[in-house]
Amino acid sequence: MTNLGPITLESGFPSIARPTGHTTPADLTNLGPAARSAIQELLDTTGAVSFRGFGIRTVDEFEAAAQSLLGRLAPYKGGDAPRRAEKGLIYNAAGPDKSRLLRAHNELSYAPWHPTTLCFGCARPADQGGATTLIDGHRVYSSLPHDIQDAFRTRGVTYIQHLPHTPTDPASGIKSWPETFETDVKDEVMRHCQANYTTATWTPLGLLTTHRTPATLDIGPAPRTTWFNQAHIWQDPTTTPDPTDMRLWQTRLGYGAIYGDGTPILATHLDTISATLEQCTIPVYWNSGDLLLVDNRAVMHGRTPYTGDRQVYVAFA
Ligand SMILES: [Fe+2]
């Protein structure tokens, strides 16, 4: 346990940060350099830090704390989750359908850019459930069979998305391209996609992109391989049994994933991955005013089903 004036830190998964004595939200916003670097070191070594009892409840308090902890915040450009900006670059972390588990993922692992750090904050916990889940990516990788490790590490994943021109029924889980790229300026979106994605074309239905990217990362000073992909979420063999057929994608909206060399990911591999992710899941239950910092490369996250009017913010950097 480390005492840093207003903050006490305790290493774990997640690590815990608590106020040493009486505190106000401003204490977290005005951290000194020693506390800041101790928090960063704890995040780097353990992958997640849960801040309990600092009383960060309003969107303004959360924005100030997130900026203090993360520095410059980033937009959710290219993301597949339905989000609305609560204020500036502070988003809601609602996710789709609250009655369903939001499965383990790294934020934007399928996109050309991903945040290195996430900051969540709870304005109001769920009545029941609603834990944010944490999944250690190195533990996932080392728990998987060698053939799955090797296939993902050596081939990577190509993510395919065909996004409609206009919003569809939220229940479809498919965002339009203006929602995805946070602008409806077509030329701007195509310039961005051509510069950053493997392929990007307009179709009669919308925007079709592919993106080949690594599915594992080697991170840390003594590099350890960590699982870093969401093929298990984008590729659903029951709805898209033939994701490698690019001619079919011209007439089908939605998301899919194949190996980076263009071959299909076996459904049995996806089942094994989903089961392994479940085994590695640690729930973090919220109290109003708590924050959670997550190393987005080292640790995956998700959310358990819930009831009630859960309000959780998220910021990216
Ligand atoms: Fe997420």
XYZ file of C-alpha atoms and ligand atoms in Angstrom, residues 76 81 83 102 105-107 118 120 301-302 316, ligand 1:
13
model
C -14.868 7.771 -30.534
C -21.072 0.881 -30.194
C -22.916 6.110 -27.941
C -21.694 -6.912 -23.272
C -13.535 -6.371 -26.027
C -10.703 -3.892 -26.358
C -11.971 -0.476 -27.356
C -9.961 4.417 -20.932
C -15.005 5.196 -16.845
C -13.637 -4.946 -20.697
C -17.362 -5.616 -20.941
C -10.717 7.853 -24.315
Fe -16.215 -0.733 -24.527
